[in-house]
Each structure stands twice: as C-alpha cells, then as structure tokens.
Tab-separated table of C-alpha atoms in Angstrom:
chain	number	residue	atom	x	y	z
A	1	MET	CA	-15.126	-28.931	97.822
A	2	SER	CA	-17.402	-31.557	96.519
A	3	ALA	CA	-18.978	-28.795	94.620
A	4	VAL	CA	-16.118	-27.992	92.583
A	5	PHE	CA	-14.824	-31.505	92.416
A	6	ASP	CA	-17.872	-32.446	90.458
A	7	SER	CA	-17.531	-28.931	88.390
A	8	LEU	CA	-14.359	-30.278	87.476
A	9	SER	CA	-15.484	-34.049	86.975
A	10	ARG	CA	-18.221	-32.979	84.432
A	11	PHE	CA	-15.937	-30.377	82.839
A	12	TYR	CA	-13.296	-33.439	82.410
A	13	ALA	CA	-15.759	-35.874	80.966
A	14	SER	CA	-17.305	-33.684	78.320
A	15	SER	CA	-16.225	-33.332	74.658
A	16	ILE	CA	-15.106	-29.493	75.180
A	17	GLY	CA	-13.780	-30.067	78.676
A	18	LYS	CA	-11.392	-32.088	76.628
A	19	LYS	CA	-10.457	-30.296	74.214
A	20	ILE	CA	-10.135	-27.653	76.143
A	21	LEU	CA	-7.617	-29.275	78.311
A	22	VAL	CA	-5.475	-30.339	75.220
A	23	ALA	CA	-5.308	-27.165	73.725
A	24	LEU	CA	-4.408	-25.175	77.245
A	25	THR	CA	-1.308	-28.274	78.031
A	26	GLY	CA	-0.823	-28.127	74.167
A	27	LEU	CA	0.325	-23.750	74.600
A	28	ILE	CA	2.028	-24.869	77.501
A	29	LEU	CA	4.161	-27.286	75.413
A	30	PHE	CA	4.399	-25.282	72.350
A	31	GLY	CA	5.818	-22.488	74.927
A	32	PHE	CA	8.343	-25.135	76.387
A	33	VAL	CA	9.699	-26.189	73.218
A	34	VAL	CA	10.417	-22.801	71.761
A	35	GLY	CA	12.348	-21.896	75.172
A	36	HIS	CA	13.980	-25.270	75.258
A	37	MET	CA	15.038	-24.604	71.682
A	38	ILE	CA	16.747	-21.146	72.156
A	39	GLY	CA	17.973	-22.282	74.712
A	40	ASN	CA	20.179	-25.511	73.660
A	41	LEU	CA	21.438	-23.279	70.409
A	42	LEU	CA	23.143	-21.347	72.740
A	43	ILE	CA	25.398	-23.528	71.760
A	44	PHE	CA	26.812	-22.029	68.684
A	45	VAL	CA	27.231	-18.890	70.696
A	46	GLY	CA	29.958	-20.228	72.612
A	47	ARG	CA	30.784	-22.687	75.796
A	48	ASP	CA	30.328	-19.989	78.447
A	49	ALA	CA	26.604	-19.235	77.054
A	50	ILE	CA	25.201	-22.569	77.237
A	51	ASN	CA	27.010	-23.112	80.256
A	52	GLU	CA	25.511	-19.797	82.031
A	53	TYR	CA	21.978	-21.009	80.848
A	54	GLY	CA	22.338	-24.830	82.123
A	55	HIS	CA	23.742	-22.918	85.350
A	56	MET	CA	20.893	-20.700	85.901
A	57	LEU	CA	18.509	-23.364	85.283
A	58	GLN	CA	20.113	-25.689	88.072
A	59	THR	CA	19.727	-22.445	90.762
A	60	MET	CA	16.753	-20.789	89.696
A	61	LEU	CA	14.610	-20.776	93.364
A	62	HIS	CA	17.574	-22.333	95.210
A	63	GLY	CA	17.943	-25.323	92.718
A	64	THR	CA	13.632	-25.313	93.172
A	65	GLY	CA	12.792	-24.017	90.046
A	66	VAL	CA	14.046	-26.832	87.386
A	67	TRP	CA	12.105	-29.230	89.510
A	68	LEU	CA	8.742	-27.185	89.709
A	69	ALA	CA	9.100	-26.833	85.810
A	70	ARG	CA	9.769	-30.292	85.097
A	71	LEU	CA	6.769	-31.609	87.759
A	72	GLY	CA	4.719	-28.843	86.041
A	73	LEU	CA	5.586	-30.283	82.429
A	74	LEU	CA	5.407	-33.889	83.360
A	75	LEU	CA	1.846	-33.010	85.006
A	76	ALA	CA	0.859	-30.904	81.439
A	77	VAL	CA	2.216	-34.012	79.392
A	78	LEU	CA	-0.018	-36.592	81.258
A	79	ILE	CA	-3.148	-34.524	80.878
A	80	HIS	CA	-2.574	-33.875	77.705
A	81	ILE	CA	-1.586	-37.623	76.801
A	82	VAL	CA	-4.786	-38.940	78.733
A	83	ALA	CA	-7.147	-36.277	76.965
A	84	THR	CA	-6.113	-36.963	73.838
A	85	ILE	CA	-6.370	-40.925	73.906
A	86	SER	CA	-9.651	-40.195	75.464
A	87	LEU	CA	-10.644	-37.916	72.821
A	88	THR	CA	-9.468	-40.386	70.047
A	89	ARG	CA	-11.757	-43.147	71.303
A	90	ALA	CA	-14.277	-41.295	71.780
A	91	ASN	CA	-14.255	-39.857	67.927
A	92	ARG	CA	-13.585	-43.356	66.740
A	93	ALA	CA	-16.681	-44.621	68.455
A	94	ALA	CA	-18.830	-41.865	66.930
A	95	ARG	CA	-17.774	-43.213	63.904
A	96	THR	CA	-20.639	-44.981	62.699
A	97	SER	CA	-22.368	-43.205	59.663
A	98	ALA	CA	-20.518	-42.844	56.034
A	99	TYR	CA	-20.249	-39.429	56.184
A	100	ALA	CA	-18.167	-39.476	59.765
A	101	GLN	CA	-15.958	-42.240	57.536
A	102	HIS	CA	-15.672	-40.236	54.874
A	103	LYS	CA	-14.491	-37.191	57.013
A	104	ALA	CA	-12.008	-39.656	58.590
A	105	GLN	CA	-10.319	-40.294	55.217
A	106	VAL	CA	-9.568	-36.462	54.275
A	107	CYS	CA	-8.061	-35.665	57.458
A	108	SER	CA	-4.203	-34.709	56.958
A	109	PRO	CA	-1.943	-37.366	57.265
A	110	SER	CA	-0.317	-35.407	60.383
A	111	SER	CA	-4.005	-35.622	62.442
A	112	ARG	CA	-3.922	-39.504	61.654
A	113	ILE	CA	-0.756	-40.544	63.541
A	114	MET	CA	-1.158	-37.684	66.328
A	115	ILE	CA	-1.753	-40.277	68.672
A	116	TRP	CA	1.758	-42.370	67.406
A	117	SER	CA	3.810	-39.154	67.002
A	118	GLY	CA	3.013	-37.916	70.446
A	119	LEU	CA	3.808	-41.582	72.340
A	120	THR	CA	6.999	-41.436	70.084
A	121	ILE	CA	7.843	-38.091	71.437
A	122	LEU	CA	6.519	-39.241	75.358
A	123	ALA	CA	9.260	-41.706	74.556
A	124	PHE	CA	11.673	-39.577	73.425
A	125	ILE	CA	10.980	-37.057	76.164
A	126	VAL	CA	11.893	-40.162	78.854
A	127	TYR	CA	15.161	-41.261	77.130
A	128	HIS	CA	16.438	-37.396	76.381
A	129	LEU	CA	15.984	-37.093	80.464
A	130	LEU	CA	17.675	-40.338	80.843
A	131	HIS	CA	20.611	-39.323	78.574
A	132	PHE	CA	21.143	-35.609	79.486
A	133	THR	CA	19.839	-35.290	82.746
A	134	ILE	CA	19.795	-38.384	84.852
A	135	HIS	CA	22.928	-39.406	83.032
A	136	ALA	CA	22.468	-42.626	83.171
A	137	GLY	CA	24.752	-45.027	81.500
A	138	ASN	CA	27.064	-41.999	81.173
A	139	ASP	CA	29.625	-40.014	83.311
A	140	TYR	CA	27.891	-36.913	81.724
A	141	GLY	CA	27.191	-35.545	85.592
A	142	THR	CA	31.287	-35.473	85.995
A	143	TYR	CA	31.857	-32.658	83.203
A	144	LYS	CA	32.932	-29.429	85.213
A	145	THR	CA	34.097	-26.126	84.258
A	146	THR	CA	34.964	-23.256	85.627
A	147	LEU	CA	32.414	-20.329	85.343
A	148	GLU	CA	33.219	-16.743	87.099
A	149	GLY	CA	35.148	-18.192	89.704
A	150	HIS	CA	32.440	-21.156	90.382
A	151	THR	CA	32.796	-24.730	89.385
A	152	VAL	CA	29.584	-25.664	87.153
A	153	HIS	CA	28.248	-28.425	85.283
A	154	ASP	CA	29.918	-28.546	81.447
A	155	VAL	CA	26.862	-28.301	79.569
A	156	TYR	CA	28.608	-27.499	76.594
A	157	ARG	CA	31.279	-30.606	76.682
A	158	MET	CA	27.991	-32.570	77.614
A	159	VAL	CA	25.914	-31.950	74.444
A	160	ILE	CA	29.244	-32.214	72.234
A	161	ALA	CA	29.426	-35.790	73.549
A	162	GLY	CA	26.058	-37.002	73.777
A	163	PHE	CA	25.640	-36.125	69.800
A	164	SER	CA	28.752	-37.590	68.706
A	165	TRP	CA	27.701	-41.237	69.370
A	166	PHE	CA	25.028	-41.970	66.038
A	167	PRO	CA	22.186	-43.914	67.692
A	168	ALA	CA	21.392	-40.781	69.844
A	169	VAL	CA	21.713	-38.441	66.856
A	170	ALA	CA	18.780	-41.014	64.798
A	171	PHE	CA	16.445	-40.877	67.229
A	172	TYR	CA	16.420	-37.591	67.783
A	173	ILE	CA	16.210	-36.507	64.228
A	174	ILE	CA	13.395	-38.914	63.663
A	175	ALA	CA	11.549	-37.576	67.226
A	176	MET	CA	12.042	-34.185	65.889
A	177	VAL	CA	10.559	-35.301	62.596
A	178	LEU	CA	7.136	-36.822	64.428
A	179	LEU	CA	7.592	-33.353	66.910
A	180	THR	CA	7.207	-32.080	63.195
A	181	SER	CA	4.207	-33.647	62.139
A	182	HIS	CA	2.370	-32.982	65.868
A	183	LEU	CA	3.189	-29.442	66.193
A	184	SER	CA	1.845	-28.544	62.651
A	185	HIS	CA	-1.580	-30.189	62.872
A	186	GLY	CA	-1.722	-29.247	66.796
A	187	PHE	CA	-1.003	-25.885	66.193
A	188	SER	CA	-3.880	-24.746	63.689
A	189	SER	CA	-6.274	-27.113	66.130
A	190	LEU	CA	-5.149	-25.353	69.267
A	191	PHE	CA	-6.365	-21.905	67.876
A	192	GLN	CA	-9.593	-23.901	66.633
A	193	THR	CA	-10.380	-25.301	69.509
A	194	LEU	CA	-9.807	-21.768	71.764
A	195	GLY	CA	-12.568	-20.492	69.187
A	196	ILE	CA	-9.601	-17.979	67.630
A	197	SER	CA	-9.807	-19.614	64.017
A	198	THR	CA	-12.639	-19.433	61.871
A	199	ASP	CA	-13.534	-20.962	58.076
A	200	LYS	CA	-11.751	-17.979	56.744
A	201	SER	CA	-8.532	-17.481	58.893
A	202	GLU	CA	-7.794	-21.549	59.283
A	203	PRO	CA	-5.826	-21.565	56.117
A	204	LEU	CA	-3.643	-19.121	57.585
A	205	PHE	CA	-3.203	-20.953	60.744
A	206	LYS	CA	-2.437	-23.502	59.084
A	207	LYS	CA	0.226	-22.397	57.157
A	208	LEU	CA	1.643	-20.843	60.498
A	209	GLY	CA	1.268	-24.246	61.931
A	210	TYR	CA	3.772	-25.913	59.383
A	211	LEU	CA	5.870	-22.726	59.602
A	212	PHE	CA	6.209	-22.808	63.218
A	213	ALA	CA	7.276	-26.863	63.037
A	214	LEU	CA	9.373	-26.309	60.239
A	215	LEU	CA	11.420	-23.739	62.189
A	216	ILE	CA	11.491	-25.953	65.103
A	217	LEU	CA	12.456	-28.695	62.825
A	218	ILE	CA	15.790	-27.126	61.843
A	219	GLY	CA	16.919	-25.088	64.753
A	220	ASN	CA	16.934	-28.493	67.151
A	221	CYS	CA	17.862	-30.556	64.066
A	222	SER	CA	20.875	-28.072	63.364
A	223	ILE	CA	22.488	-28.978	66.815
A	224	PRO	CA	23.001	-32.552	66.318
A	225	VAL	CA	23.826	-32.190	62.609
A	226	ALA	CA	26.363	-29.723	63.428
A	227	ILE	CA	27.963	-32.302	65.576
A	228	TYR	CA	28.299	-35.143	64.537
A	229	PHE	CA	28.401	-34.135	60.714
A	230	PHE	CA	30.260	-31.416	60.510
A	231	HIS	CA	32.636	-31.908	64.284
A	232	TYR	CA	31.427	-28.762	65.414
A	233	GLY	CA	33.247	-28.467	68.914
A	234	ARG	CA	35.096	-31.460	68.921
C-alpha cells in the first residue's frame, strides 16, 4: 500500500504529473459544462421538459446519484485548482532568464488570467449552489408542480424567478465570460498535455477551443438574457 502511495506522491510531485491531473480533471469539467448547459437549455422546450430533467437528477440512484456526482465534481474542481496553482508557482519561479520572460510576454491574455478566472468561476459555483441548490436566502425550495401525477420541484419556475433579479443575471454573465476565457485556453492546452496536439495541429485546436467556448457562452447566457431582458416565461 505504501508503494502505491509513494508512486502517487512522486507522480503528483512531478510537473508532468500535475499537468496530466489538470488535463484529466479539465476533461471531466468540460463534460459537466456541456451536459449542464444542454440540461438548462431544456427550459426553452417547456416547463415539463426541464422539470422532468430536474426530477431525473434528483431521483437518480434513489437520490444518491446527484450527490455522488456533486462530490465527484467537487473533487475534480479542487484537484484542478490546487494542481494549476502549484504549476503556476513553479513556472514563475523558473522564469529567471530573459528568454523565459519573453515567453511570458507573448502568452495569450486568457492564459495570463487562468488563475484569476478559475478562482472567480469557483466563487460563482459556490454562489450558484447557494442560489439554486441550497436555496439560501430564497424560497425556491418550496416551488412545487405536478408532473405525471407526482409532485416535483418546479425547476422552471425557480430558474425564471432566479434570473428575474438583475444582480444574479449580471454575475452569471460575468462568470460565463470568464468561463469562456478559461475554456478557450484550457481546450487547446488539454490536447497538448495529452499528446494529441502537435505543432502542426495546434492552430486548429486553438480555433476549436474558441468555437467551443463561444458556444458555451451563447448557450448559457441565452437563458438569463431571455428571461430578464425579453421576459421569457414571466
């Protein structure tokens, strides 16, 4: 057992080990972002569609599935942040030559603010959970509706009410813009770390990263914008 622990410790202590952890946890978080967006966009299909989706998540594996997913995502986020901060500190410490300083100067704006955009996104996740999951400071948890003869949580009404308040809309859009910046850089870095991207294909992966991030931005922001500015569902 100690041999396994020692191997894992050496793996994490190495730069490549941390990069692989950042890439793999990033891949998990990419999948979550896409899935979460698709589920949320069901609000445009109608009340029953998004309420069925919410009820499915809450009852999956007799209610334990959603908590297993939350714990797994929380672990992935923590590993991603800790490994990224460690790599950033190591890179800054290694920038002692003029060449390294020059490389830092030509980094993209997205890469320069990866730490800050990541920490802001983390703050948003905490707020988002308090707002829509724990229902801190609101009565969204009491919103109920009937679905196929069963009383379920009215996710549709909750989302409409939540994005009828401008500060929530503004914070959400700011967080999505920072998420877009984070994703656009992280997408290409992911394939580079996993050895899929080459010098020849790197420009393509960068373009795909920008496209992916833009789709996430448009998809996620379309919900609060439609509700607050165009009074969708209100």
